[in-house]
Amino acid sequence: MTGQPWRLIPLLDAPGAVQMAIDTWLLDQHQHHGHPPVLRFYTWNPAAISLGVSQRRQIPDHWRNLSWQGQPVDLVQRPTGGRGVLHQGDLTYALVTSAVEGSRSQVYRFLCQFLIEGWAKLGVSLGFGQPDRDYSRSSNCFALATSADLVDSQGHKVIGSAQLRRGTYLLQHGSISLAPDPELWQQVFQTPGPQPNQAQLAMQRGLTLSQVMASLTQAAADCFNAQLMAQPLSDREWIDIYALAQKNGPECQRTGPSAVSSRS
């Protein structure tokens, strides 16, 4: 049986402000213009810290003057909630969909199932974290897990997820920690990096990014009964996305078509 048509956008490597504009634009298109549900994966270049939508005044001062490999570490506002996430050595996923029934917790569990099943096929067992009252006091999303996050069998956080909901329409995206640089982690969070999680160990043993995305894509097709159709962003779509990105602040001024690359 043919599943519901979904758009699969190929892997993009781009500045964080552009990536957030893409996610927001896709949600707008799905909500108002009949755009199909979307799955996409992306990476951040240059390295960035993304801030939860309500985190503007709760960030360490030194985050405003960070650099890595000769480039500033961008500070980027997410349209979703949560705490600060360091985007370096991670893979981000984004889902745009609608009409998912249930409480917030039930929706998270439904949408995260493809992550659990996809990683299980790669030999990494994941489960949901437990609520922690100290989460809101931390500026570091990966310091603690919540019931919306996925942890490995040792309790190490692997994936942190967050949502933006507009009625029945929603964006869920999250960071999959695969190869963090310990020196940058120390610089940002001023604590030693956490113990390697099972996904990071799998990458060290030779698992590739392409294999991860292929497994997660197939799992999404199975979990959501989706017919995933690969379709890059068009030139016309990029014009709208860059216009939206420019509204996010002066850090977007240096972005442009040459700042974005597609990867397989």
Tab-separated table of N, CA, C and O in Angstrom, residues 1 10 28 34 82 88 91 95 108 119-120 144 158 186 213 228 254 262:
chain	number	residue	atom	x	y	z
A	1	MET	N	0.844	-1.190	0.000
A	1	MET	CA	0.000	0.000	0.000
A	1	MET	C	0.884	1.246	0.000
A	1	MET	O	1.850	1.343	0.753
A	10	PRO	N	17.283	16.655	0.846
A	10	PRO	CA	18.646	16.123	1.026
A	10	PRO	C	19.436	16.902	2.072
A	10	PRO	O	19.168	18.073	2.349
A	28	ASP	N	5.459	26.972	7.962
A	28	ASP	CA	4.512	27.937	7.383
A	28	ASP	C	3.876	27.378	6.115
A	28	ASP	O	2.658	27.508	5.904
A	34	GLY	N	-0.517	24.068	1.866
A	34	GLY	CA	-0.704	22.705	1.396
A	34	GLY	C	0.572	21.932	1.127
A	34	GLY	O	0.539	20.885	0.452
A	82	GLY	N	13.385	24.508	24.928
A	82	GLY	CA	14.568	23.793	25.376
A	82	GLY	C	15.706	24.726	25.755
A	82	GLY	O	15.571	25.949	25.766
A	88	GLN	N	28.013	21.077	16.757
A	88	GLN	CA	29.303	20.756	16.155
A	88	GLN	C	29.452	19.254	16.317
A	88	GLN	O	29.297	18.729	17.411
A	91	LEU	N	24.259	15.696	14.082
A	91	LEU	CA	23.345	15.649	12.953
A	91	LEU	C	21.989	16.084	13.481
A	91	LEU	O	21.519	15.558	14.496
A	95	LEU	N	11.233	17.313	11.510
A	95	LEU	CA	9.961	16.802	11.016
A	95	LEU	C	8.959	17.947	11.000
A	95	LEU	O	8.833	18.672	11.982
A	108	TYR	N	5.391	13.407	21.273
A	108	TYR	CA	6.835	13.185	21.272
A	108	TYR	C	7.145	11.698	21.091
A	108	TYR	O	8.017	11.320	20.296
A	119	TRP	N	17.836	3.662	14.882
A	119	TRP	CA	19.084	3.379	15.585
A	119	TRP	C	19.160	1.923	16.039
A	119	TRP	O	20.256	1.341	16.088
A	120	ALA	N	18.021	1.318	16.351
A	120	ALA	CA	18.036	-0.096	16.741
A	120	ALA	C	18.589	-0.959	15.608
A	120	ALA	O	19.336	-1.925	15.842
A	144	LEU	N	21.366	17.265	30.906
A	144	LEU	CA	20.326	16.439	31.514
A	144	LEU	C	19.355	15.990	30.431
A	144	LEU	O	19.231	16.626	29.387
A	158	VAL	N	21.584	10.895	23.870
A	158	VAL	CA	21.993	10.790	22.479
A	158	VAL	C	21.273	11.820	21.612
A	158	VAL	O	21.876	12.446	20.747
A	186	GLN	N	34.392	21.882	26.290
A	186	GLN	CA	34.952	22.472	27.512
A	186	GLN	C	34.878	23.990	27.453
A	186	GLN	O	34.532	24.657	28.442
A	213	MET	N	21.623	8.189	8.207
A	213	MET	CA	20.475	8.832	7.554
A	213	MET	C	19.626	7.828	6.796
A	213	MET	O	18.388	7.918	6.804
A	228	LEU	N	8.394	8.722	1.021
A	228	LEU	CA	9.348	9.822	1.066
A	228	LEU	C	9.905	10.085	-0.329
A	228	LEU	O	10.529	9.216	-0.940
A	254	ARG	N	25.945	37.571	6.517
A	254	ARG	CA	27.027	36.975	5.757
A	254	ARG	C	26.605	35.708	5.020
A	254	ARG	O	27.396	35.084	4.352
A	262	SER	N	24.857	21.058	-0.362
A	262	SER	CA	24.142	19.795	-0.237
A	262	SER	C	25.163	18.680	-0.127
A	262	SER	O	26.207	18.716	-0.762
